[in-house]
């Protein structure tokens, strides 16, 4: 059982989409409870007159400014739903927060309620990437522009704590580099590789290049946030481009539409696996708070995947396990 | 007219594939001349008894060691065909070298014949990336693990010199970042953006994320070599994954094969545009030598594209124009 705080405002779609998505999730999962945070005026029209027994609406009266510099959140309270959700989480009124707000805002609010674990100097964004076999865990996709060997080891420890529970006892892990040979890449990566080779309970596979991520043969891929973001966005761009080239040919004339009909039925199970919406929901790791970031343009399906991720995180005690693992790192 | 030195050995496929590919290119383009460098023993079986009038074979008697550390090339000569090709280029016996050898080896040999332009501290690898509209120029894809603002400006100047000739008078350029907002990303990127905004003869478009590359709306995308490599490899991995999911469904039973037949005819023109083999051939920029790096696993089609790139570079005087542009940068 998990109690989840849901932010109805972050992201592009807002309450009109996120309320029905949340209601559907909690109706299908009556063992979990949802507290929905939002502005009364913009949420009321989309709320049913009678909420399900496991859902409650928490009204707020302000929203975050549109052009907010995250640093301002350390000095000023706006009384937004997201801030109330974080406060409820800090007071242990809920187990996790789910929001589509910008990463910077989510990180700054985390700082308001305490500092990240000393083994990582800022919160780390853990994502799940769809591959040919299974979604695999990749980090950091957050605020790190480059990563020292120590940071890379922190990312590896976080990934190990998550993957050792949900998958193999000894998760397989690789560092993203620009070649697979041991002498390739920057010093920080080679230094981290030397250390990781000696970790027990880890199947360290050395360096990989970004094309190998999508084969899905690994549990964990470690990189800095700048490169991680570029890899994910590049994959999304390529997938969009390929699918729209396909779609263009399967519309228009009758032969195209016939081909489209049969192909759609055949490809659906394949592309369901690759659909990034189903892997939506990144974990902001490195603090005792369980915060799940949903993609900014997440639709109903994607937002429900993010809520599901929060449930997994709570039930798997990910944050506690991560902090324990990070403790070992600096002991 | 261009005189080109072709290395028959670098890369995975070797003389059995690269000789027929080169012969085909020079037969179809009788205005250019090819000097093919290779080991007599391994090349002889694949050479016709009579070479075309514009092709000559230059035998060598040694090859580069398999596990070569590029730094050794600064101290030792192995007498390989690639080294002879570089010497012929340095003596102006040819206009350009085309090779599928590792980037590190090609860069070290460049250093043997002189230092790169002082505005860039090492040779820069310029690539062409297939997109929805046209192949666009992206750099660096070479040895830079991260890039200072000065390096990014050097990359931009190189790209501008190439693109201003081959495309628009005022090429459009963007810096790859993890967000499009001006306050996003590391200091080096924001500093470079401030400078680029003031460049004349450049349509500076600010920051982009990696998914926007593939829409093909830009002439030039600038990033460091580590991120650039990750972006390209990620796109290749995603394209492979998508196409093999498609292929899997279009084989096997009769309906799959019928769908495959019609779809193949329709999609071919679309996927020809996206085929990375047709954009093969990266320029090693920053020295007076025109060196084109072909992909290590380039097949005949891809290798011919690389030869074509060398011709464009020679006829467009790219290296001279790049050095002139870099001179302006430090004047």
XYZ file of C-alpha atoms in Angstrom:
662
model
C 0.000 0.000 0.000
C 1.294 3.436 -0.958
C -0.016 6.936 -0.241
C 0.879 9.240 -3.123
C 0.754 13.021 -3.534
C -0.052 13.987 -7.141
C 0.806 17.448 -8.527
C -1.915 18.343 -11.060
C -0.153 21.399 -12.491
C 3.479 20.799 -13.580
C 3.880 19.875 -17.252
C 2.129 20.867 -20.456
C -1.253 19.169 -20.089
C -2.536 20.273 -16.679
C -5.570 19.212 -14.608
C -7.882 18.509 -17.562
C -5.675 15.532 -18.482
C -3.946 14.692 -15.209
C -7.151 14.429 -13.119
C -8.803 11.752 -15.300
C -5.461 9.914 -15.602
C -4.980 9.910 -11.819
C -8.586 8.879 -11.119
C -8.251 5.980 -13.542
C -5.049 4.809 -11.874
C -6.496 4.854 -8.356
C -9.751 3.226 -9.453
C -7.746 0.383 -10.985
C -5.505 0.162 -7.911
C -7.816 0.511 -4.890
C -5.048 -0.613 -2.512
C -3.208 2.718 -3.010
C -4.334 6.209 -2.008
C -4.006 9.429 -3.971
C -3.919 12.999 -2.677
C -4.380 15.331 -5.658
C -2.907 18.844 -5.260
C -4.227 21.631 -7.471
C -5.819 25.077 -7.804
C -9.550 24.926 -6.989
C -10.632 27.052 -9.956
C -8.808 25.131 -12.646
C -9.411 21.684 -11.118
C -13.059 21.840 -10.060
C -14.504 21.503 -13.599
C -12.607 18.232 -14.075
C -13.316 16.638 -10.678
C -16.308 14.293 -10.368
C -18.891 15.299 -7.726
C -18.033 12.130 -5.787
C -14.361 11.137 -5.578
C -13.389 7.452 -5.226
C -12.836 6.412 -1.591
C -9.047 6.222 -2.046
C -8.677 9.669 -3.665
C -8.807 13.103 -2.051
C -8.419 16.605 -3.498
C -6.216 19.110 -1.650
C -6.921 22.630 -2.902
C -4.219 25.303 -3.054
C -4.632 28.967 -3.883
C -1.455 29.893 -5.726
C 0.675 28.547 -8.519
C 4.407 28.710 -9.186
C 5.404 31.660 -11.403
C 5.836 30.663 -15.065
C 9.410 31.988 -15.375
C 10.645 30.713 -12.022
C 14.372 30.535 -11.309
C 14.644 27.366 -9.176
C 17.045 29.131 -6.761
C 14.156 31.408 -5.696
C 12.483 28.350 -4.157
C 15.153 28.279 -1.460
C 14.224 31.817 -0.363
C 10.490 32.105 -1.019
C 7.310 30.052 -0.548
C 4.608 30.471 -3.173
C 1.962 28.223 -1.591
C 1.636 26.114 -4.742
C 0.215 22.604 -4.747
C 3.640 21.140 -5.474
C 5.132 22.848 -2.413
C 2.246 21.575 -0.264
C 2.810 18.081 -1.668
C 6.493 18.225 -0.685
C 5.558 19.457 2.812
C 3.084 16.595 3.199
C 5.842 14.186 2.111
C 8.363 15.738 4.538
C 5.777 15.352 7.353
C 5.265 11.706 6.281
C 1.653 12.375 5.359
C 2.347 10.598 2.064
C 5.043 8.184 0.854
C 5.921 9.856 -2.467
C 5.277 12.858 -4.743
C 4.562 12.547 -8.486
C 4.970 15.702 -10.608
C 5.594 16.740 -14.234
C 7.343 19.945 -13.110
C 10.851 20.854 -14.437
C 13.717 18.875 -12.889
C 15.336 22.073 -11.568
C 12.195 22.996 -9.612
C 11.827 19.480 -8.181
C 15.491 19.495 -7.130
C 15.301 22.929 -5.511
C 12.248 21.870 -3.470
C 14.147 18.776 -2.368
C 16.941 21.043 -1.115
C 14.377 23.096 0.826
C 13.654 19.999 2.921
C 17.258 18.888 3.491
C 20.543 18.244 1.706
C 21.198 15.253 -0.571
C 23.390 12.417 0.702
C 27.044 13.562 0.949
C 28.165 10.841 -1.510
C 26.343 12.706 -4.309
C 26.549 16.490 -4.281
C 23.098 16.966 -5.838
C 19.987 14.851 -6.473
C 20.454 12.325 -9.287
C 17.779 11.602 -11.897
C 17.273 7.871 -12.532
C 15.371 6.991 -15.736
C 14.075 3.846 -17.400
C 14.924 3.540 -21.103
C 12.872 1.275 -23.399
C 15.036 -1.264 -25.249
C 14.615 -4.346 -27.440
C 14.225 -6.549 -24.328
C 13.169 -4.605 -21.229
C 13.350 -1.053 -19.906
C 16.826 -0.553 -18.443
C 17.933 1.849 -15.721
C 20.050 4.811 -16.821
C 21.478 7.631 -14.713
C 22.223 10.504 -14.312
C 19.718 12.311 -16.494
C 19.646 15.290 -14.184
C 21.686 18.319 -13.304
C 25.243 16.994 -13.667
C 26.953 18.548 -16.711
C 29.945 16.257 -16.386
C 30.822 13.670 -13.769
C 33.945 12.980 -11.708
C 34.942 9.376 -10.963
C 33.415 9.790 -7.463
C 30.103 10.981 -8.902
C 30.026 8.081 -11.370
C 30.540 5.681 -8.438
C 27.665 7.388 -6.598
C 25.428 6.901 -9.662
C 26.499 3.243 -9.862
C 25.659 2.694 -6.169
C 22.195 4.223 -6.651
C 21.550 2.078 -9.712
C 22.802 -1.024 -7.932
C 20.462 -0.408 -4.969
C 17.458 -0.192 -7.317
C 18.354 -2.999 -9.729
C 19.484 -5.547 -7.157
C 15.975 -5.548 -5.754
C 13.942 -5.545 -8.927
C 16.041 -7.859 -11.104
C 19.091 -10.085 -10.922
C 20.873 -10.479 -7.586
C 24.054 -9.271 -9.340
C 22.941 -6.524 -11.731
C 25.014 -5.909 -14.869
C 26.341 -2.384 -15.296
C 28.329 -0.502 -17.933
C 29.770 2.999 -18.219
C 28.864 4.973 -21.335
C 32.008 5.968 -23.251
C 33.090 6.773 -26.826
C 34.645 3.367 -27.324
C 34.604 -0.014 -25.616
C 38.379 -0.396 -25.194
C 39.710 0.077 -21.632
C 42.076 2.885 -22.707
C 39.298 4.995 -24.281
C 37.736 8.190 -22.973
C 38.381 10.707 -20.197
C 40.421 9.914 -17.069
C 37.351 10.071 -14.772
C 35.716 7.167 -16.638
C 38.835 4.995 -16.582
C 39.280 5.675 -12.863
C 35.647 4.754 -12.115
C 35.990 1.575 -14.199
C 39.007 0.459 -12.148
C 36.974 0.809 -8.956
C 33.787 -0.806 -10.298
C 35.749 -3.865 -11.406
C 36.321 -4.584 -7.699
C 32.733 -4.141 -6.490
C 31.146 -7.323 -5.180
C 27.479 -7.955 -6.074
C 27.995 -6.219 -9.406
C 28.509 -7.711 -12.864
C 30.651 -4.897 -14.297
C 30.758 -4.983 -18.098
C 33.210 -2.127 -18.741
C 32.514 0.556 -21.339
C 29.739 0.626 -23.909
C 28.811 3.029 -26.701
C 25.320 4.500 -26.842
C 24.020 2.168 -29.586
C 24.454 -0.822 -27.240
C 22.023 0.653 -24.679
C 19.041 -0.182 -26.869
C 19.907 -3.849 -27.237
C 18.774 -4.190 -23.616
C 21.482 -6.653 -22.543
C 22.325 -4.669 -19.384
C 20.514 -3.738 -16.180
C 22.244 -0.386 -15.631
C 23.951 2.257 -17.765
C 25.891 5.038 -16.022
C 26.758 8.435 -17.502
C 26.701 12.145 -16.652
C 23.469 14.129 -16.950
C 24.496 16.099 -20.021
C 25.394 13.031 -22.080
C 22.448 11.063 -20.686
C 20.029 13.758 -21.783
C 21.593 13.904 -25.259
C 21.355 10.106 -25.655
C 17.684 9.964 -24.670
C 16.677 12.949 -26.784
C 18.600 11.579 -29.764
C 16.772 8.249 -29.460
C 13.403 10.022 -29.163
C 14.164 12.171 -32.221
C 15.192 9.181 -34.305
C 12.149 7.141 -33.278
C 9.837 10.067 -34.136
C 11.521 10.503 -37.496
C 11.300 6.805 -38.388
C 7.685 6.421 -37.288
C 6.536 9.553 -39.081
C 8.259 8.402 -42.299
C 6.356 5.136 -41.882
C 3.048 6.844 -41.109
C 3.396 9.161 -44.118
C 3.541 6.116 -46.403
C 0.609 4.384 -44.724
C -1.901 7.145 -45.222
C -3.213 8.786 -48.348
C -4.115 6.227 -51.015
C -6.038 2.975 -50.529
C -3.020 0.667 -50.788
C -1.242 2.672 -48.092
C -4.270 2.443 -45.787
C -4.615 -1.312 -46.339
C -0.924 -1.825 -45.619
C -1.270 0.418 -42.578
C -4.163 -1.613 -41.190
C -2.336 -4.943 -41.346
C 1.013 -3.520 -40.301
C -0.451 -1.698 -37.322
C -1.877 -4.956 -35.946
C 1.465 -6.705 -36.375
C 3.738 -3.966 -35.126
C 1.722 -2.919 -32.105
C 3.174 -5.510 -29.718
C 6.678 -4.574 -30.933
C 6.256 -0.848 -30.592
C 4.414 -1.071 -27.287
C 7.735 -2.304 -25.900
C 9.570 0.697 -27.372
C 6.923 3.276 -26.384
C 8.733 5.761 -24.107
C 5.414 6.656 -22.431
C 5.321 3.237 -20.779
C 8.757 3.837 -19.257
C 7.801 7.302 -17.984
C 8.548 8.254 -14.380
C 12.108 9.102 -13.312
C 13.271 8.867 -9.700
C 14.989 11.852 -8.082
C 17.468 9.925 -5.941
C 19.846 10.800 -3.138
C 17.505 12.041 -0.384
C 15.029 10.312 1.957
C 12.141 11.780 -0.090
C 10.632 9.679 -2.880
C 9.968 12.104 -5.751
C 8.982 10.846 -9.209
C 9.360 13.179 -12.180
C 6.950 12.597 -15.032
C 7.849 13.827 -18.563
C 6.661 17.429 -19.123
C 4.440 16.431 -22.050
C 3.242 13.189 -20.461
C -0.233 12.148 -21.606
C -2.663 10.054 -19.527
C -0.910 6.750 -20.281
C 2.524 8.171 -19.459
C 1.297 9.867 -16.273
C -0.189 6.611 -15.020
C 3.166 4.909 -15.693
C 4.801 7.571 -13.477
C 2.296 6.904 -10.674
C 3.070 3.197 -11.030
C 6.787 3.973 -10.727
C 6.102 5.812 -7.446
C 4.304 2.727 -6.113
C 7.281 0.524 -7.088
C 9.657 2.938 -5.365
C 7.613 2.979 -2.150
C 6.962 -0.756 -2.029
C 10.592 -1.564 -2.925
C 11.909 0.919 -0.300
C 14.194 2.300 -3.008
C 15.116 5.560 -1.264
C 16.090 3.860 1.989
C 18.077 1.194 0.135
C 19.827 3.871 -1.939
C 20.836 5.846 1.173
C 22.162 2.648 2.819
C 24.198 1.865 -0.305
C 25.561 5.438 -0.466
C 26.532 5.182 3.223
C 28.697 2.161 2.389
C 30.378 4.173 -0.362
C 31.805 6.837 1.957
C 32.325 4.648 5.014
C 39.451 17.518 -60.705
C 40.773 15.831 -57.576
C 43.666 13.412 -57.018
C 42.819 11.093 -54.108
C 44.902 8.651 -52.056
C 42.818 5.674 -50.940
C 43.863 3.487 -47.979
C 42.709 -0.068 -48.755
C 43.371 -1.471 -45.274
C 41.836 0.557 -42.402
C 38.395 -0.656 -41.324
C 36.730 -4.036 -41.058
C 36.224 -5.007 -44.695
C 39.651 -4.586 -46.304
C 40.849 -4.753 -49.919
C 38.339 -7.385 -51.079
C 35.544 -4.807 -50.607
C 37.387 -1.495 -50.835
C 39.121 -2.212 -54.179
C 35.879 -2.899 -56.134
C 34.191 0.072 -54.398
C 37.061 2.410 -55.324
C 37.266 1.126 -58.906
C 33.546 1.675 -59.354
C 33.795 5.235 -58.048
C 36.659 6.206 -60.355
C 35.074 4.513 -63.362
C 31.918 6.541 -62.796
C 33.939 9.726 -62.209
C 36.697 9.704 -64.860
C 37.583 13.330 -64.137
C 39.143 12.343 -60.767
C 42.212 10.208 -60.136
C 42.708 7.509 -57.500
C 45.959 6.232 -56.021
C 45.183 3.017 -54.108
C 47.572 2.153 -51.252
C 47.751 -1.453 -50.062
C 49.822 -4.559 -49.358
C 50.699 -6.338 -52.607
C 49.858 -9.822 -51.330
C 46.387 -9.062 -50.001
C 45.438 -6.653 -52.800
C 46.704 -8.444 -55.938
C 43.883 -11.052 -56.011
C 41.286 -8.271 -56.103
C 42.943 -5.969 -58.669
C 41.969 -6.339 -62.342
C 44.861 -7.077 -64.709
C 44.265 -3.703 -66.385
C 43.477 -0.760 -64.138
C 41.330 2.139 -65.440
C 43.419 5.032 -66.806
C 42.606 7.254 -63.789
C 43.529 4.629 -61.131
C 46.942 3.475 -59.976
C 48.004 0.943 -57.322
C 50.823 1.898 -54.901
C 52.145 -1.210 -53.170
C 53.465 -1.137 -49.617
C 55.202 -3.919 -47.726
C 54.086 -3.452 -44.118
C 50.908 -2.886 -42.210
C 50.142 -1.012 -39.001
C 50.214 -3.255 -35.882
C 46.726 -4.395 -34.823
C 47.003 -3.069 -31.245
C 48.647 0.219 -32.110
C 48.769 3.030 -29.556
C 48.389 6.139 -31.752
C 51.149 7.946 -29.794
C 53.674 5.425 -31.208
C 53.058 6.933 -34.646
C 54.850 10.093 -33.539
C 58.024 8.103 -32.796
C 58.035 5.254 -35.294
C 57.380 4.686 -39.012
C 55.866 1.347 -39.980
C 55.919 1.812 -43.770
C 52.173 1.123 -44.060
C 50.071 2.230 -47.011
C 48.289 4.807 -44.859
C 51.600 6.408 -43.865
C 52.685 6.495 -47.511
C 49.343 8.060 -48.437
C 49.874 10.821 -45.832
C 53.420 11.420 -47.114
C 52.126 11.712 -50.681
C 49.531 14.212 -49.449
C 52.150 16.203 -47.493
C 54.317 16.341 -50.681
C 51.229 17.512 -52.627
C 51.271 14.384 -54.789
C 47.532 14.041 -54.029
C 44.831 16.451 -52.799
C 43.265 14.244 -50.078
C 43.469 10.917 -48.221
C 40.457 8.630 -47.649
C 40.778 5.950 -44.937
C 38.589 3.797 -42.655
C 41.321 3.695 -39.979
C 40.565 4.655 -36.331
C 40.251 8.399 -35.672
C 43.142 8.296 -33.177
C 45.512 6.869 -35.806
C 44.428 9.396 -38.457
C 44.914 12.252 -35.949
C 48.354 11.040 -34.843
C 49.526 10.835 -38.471
C 48.248 14.368 -39.027
C 50.389 15.497 -36.068
C 53.413 13.779 -37.655
C 53.120 16.209 -40.567
C 52.566 19.396 -38.544
C 50.491 20.869 -35.733
C 46.798 21.751 -36.029
C 45.799 25.409 -36.265
C 46.379 27.179 -32.905
C 42.670 28.100 -32.627
C 41.860 24.395 -32.095
C 44.230 22.384 -29.937
C 43.642 19.114 -31.823
C 42.092 18.032 -35.138
C 38.292 18.256 -35.145
C 36.052 15.588 -36.708
C 33.258 17.043 -38.854
C 30.406 14.641 -39.689
C 27.269 14.706 -41.787
C 24.140 13.439 -40.018
C 21.112 12.200 -42.015
C 17.884 14.002 -41.051
C 14.288 14.326 -42.255
C 15.341 16.987 -44.786
C 19.057 16.884 -45.653
C 22.296 15.695 -44.089
C 23.429 18.375 -41.627
C 26.936 19.162 -40.430
C 27.781 18.230 -36.834
C 31.055 18.657 -34.966
C 33.098 17.710 -32.990
C 32.797 13.935 -33.222
C 36.465 13.450 -32.503
C 38.872 13.481 -29.619
C 37.434 16.261 -27.430
C 35.900 14.830 -24.226
C 34.441 18.177 -23.248
C 34.759 21.595 -24.851
C 35.632 25.049 -23.526
C 33.854 28.119 -24.914
C 36.950 28.788 -27.091
C 36.880 25.258 -28.513
C 33.166 25.540 -29.262
C 33.858 28.780 -31.147
C 36.605 26.995 -33.097
C 34.125 24.239 -34.029
C 31.573 26.866 -35.065
C 34.141 28.635 -37.271
C 35.051 25.343 -38.985
C 31.389 24.516 -39.578
C 30.694 28.015 -40.863
C 33.568 27.795 -43.369
C 32.170 24.528 -44.773
C 28.459 25.386 -44.735
C 28.725 28.925 -46.089
C 30.125 27.479 -49.307
C 27.903 24.476 -49.772
C 24.562 25.907 -48.606
C 23.020 29.177 -47.497
C 25.163 32.314 -47.510
C 24.305 32.706 -43.802
C 24.289 29.175 -42.357
C 22.060 28.455 -39.370
C 23.843 27.047 -36.314
C 22.818 25.827 -32.869
C 24.685 24.591 -29.796
C 23.606 21.246 -28.372
C 22.471 21.628 -24.752
C 20.121 19.952 -22.264
C 17.449 22.587 -22.703
C 16.646 25.396 -25.134
C 16.400 28.198 -22.564
C 19.327 30.670 -22.530
C 20.073 29.996 -18.822
C 20.436 26.219 -19.298
C 23.588 24.138 -19.258
C 27.256 24.602 -18.367
C 28.984 27.998 -18.301
C 31.132 27.181 -21.382
C 28.014 26.818 -23.535
C 26.413 30.033 -22.294
C 29.673 31.914 -22.884
C 29.982 30.537 -26.437
C 26.339 31.451 -27.138
C 26.961 35.078 -26.101
C 29.822 35.296 -28.598
C 28.043 33.505 -31.448
C 25.087 35.884 -31.183
C 27.450 38.610 -32.389
C 28.982 36.774 -35.337
C 28.097 38.288 -38.706
C 27.347 35.854 -41.582
C 25.814 33.414 -39.106
C 22.170 32.743 -38.320
C 22.649 31.726 -34.672
C 19.653 29.808 -33.319
C 20.750 29.382 -29.686
C 20.497 26.034 -27.914
C 18.803 22.865 -29.130
C 18.246 19.438 -27.601
C 19.371 16.333 -29.471
C 15.900 15.375 -30.780
C 15.793 18.593 -32.840
C 18.900 17.611 -34.814
C 16.958 15.034 -36.811
C 14.275 17.452 -37.971
C 16.960 18.869 -40.268
C 16.000 22.534 -39.855
C 19.606 23.628 -39.217
C 22.818 23.684 -41.237
C 25.214 23.175 -38.306
C 25.090 21.596 -34.852
C 28.005 22.183 -32.472
C 28.932 20.009 -29.481
C 31.924 18.333 -27.840
C 33.247 15.019 -29.201
C 32.011 12.899 -26.291
C 28.412 14.108 -26.518
C 28.523 14.115 -30.321
C 29.575 10.468 -30.377
C 26.844 9.527 -27.882
C 24.169 11.310 -29.961
C 25.176 9.611 -33.218
C 25.511 6.164 -31.650
C 22.166 6.561 -29.887
C 20.472 7.453 -33.182
C 22.121 4.491 -34.938
C 21.049 2.127 -32.150
C 17.449 3.351 -32.238
C 17.244 3.149 -36.033
C 18.625 -0.419 -35.973
C 16.154 -1.397 -33.267
C 13.160 0.060 -35.117
C 14.103 -1.388 -38.487
C 14.782 -4.839 -37.099
C 11.405 -4.827 -35.262
C 9.858 -3.945 -38.626
C 11.846 -6.576 -40.522
C 10.934 -9.274 -37.987
C 7.247 -8.696 -38.725
C 7.713 -8.665 -42.486
C 9.290 -12.077 -42.785
C 8.008 -15.475 -41.823
C 4.416 -16.024 -42.985
C 2.930 -15.147 -46.382
C 1.018 -12.058 -45.199
C 4.207 -10.649 -43.680
C 6.097 -11.187 -46.932
C 3.338 -9.570 -49.025
C 3.260 -6.558 -46.680
C 7.047 -6.435 -46.803
C 7.097 -6.361 -50.614
C 4.727 -3.398 -50.912
C 6.132 -1.567 -47.925
C 9.696 -1.923 -49.114
C 8.822 -0.228 -52.416
C 7.102 2.622 -50.610
C 9.599 3.151 -47.832
C 12.751 2.902 -49.878
C 12.832 6.577 -50.927
C 12.173 7.582 -47.289
C 14.836 5.391 -45.775
C 17.385 6.149 -48.477
C 17.372 9.671 -47.034
C 18.003 8.335 -43.521
C 20.612 5.757 -44.550
C 23.768 6.685 -42.609
C 25.908 4.990 -45.292
C 25.041 7.771 -47.739
C 26.281 10.404 -45.289
C 29.537 8.524 -44.633
C 32.842 10.391 -44.774
C 33.890 12.705 -41.945
C 36.422 15.499 -42.390
C 39.414 15.755 -40.046
C 39.604 19.538 -39.898
C 42.124 22.044 -38.543
C 45.233 21.338 -40.637
C 46.156 22.061 -44.281
C 45.768 18.309 -45.067
C 42.421 17.061 -46.389
C 41.810 13.730 -44.624
C 38.428 11.964 -44.864
C 37.582 9.287 -42.312
C 35.227 6.568 -43.504
C 33.230 4.527 -40.950
C 35.171 1.446 -39.799
C 32.507 -0.951 -41.055
C 31.780 1.002 -44.244
C 30.538 -1.182 -47.094
C 31.019 -0.403 -50.797
C 28.185 2.172 -50.909
C 29.426 3.950 -47.771
C 33.055 3.932 -48.925
C 32.081 5.525 -52.230
C 30.204 8.223 -50.288
C 33.440 8.926 -48.383
C 35.392 9.245 -51.644
C 32.689 11.640 -52.877
C 33.104 13.688 -49.677
C 36.852 13.977 -50.368
C 36.089 15.312 -53.856
C 33.675 17.908 -52.376
C 36.331 18.938 -49.845
C 39.003 19.366 -52.521
C 36.795 21.140 -55.045
C 35.276 23.379 -52.329
C 38.753 24.203 -50.918
C 37.331 23.390 -47.478
C 40.658 23.065 -45.626
C 42.009 26.380 -46.903
C 38.741 28.137 -46.136
C 38.668 26.614 -42.646
C 42.222 27.784 -41.885
C 41.351 31.306 -43.123
C 38.282 31.352 -40.882
C 40.273 30.083 -37.866
C 42.878 32.812 -38.528
C 40.130 35.441 -38.158
C 39.141 33.873 -34.835
C 42.496 34.509 -33.136
C 43.452 37.705 -34.979
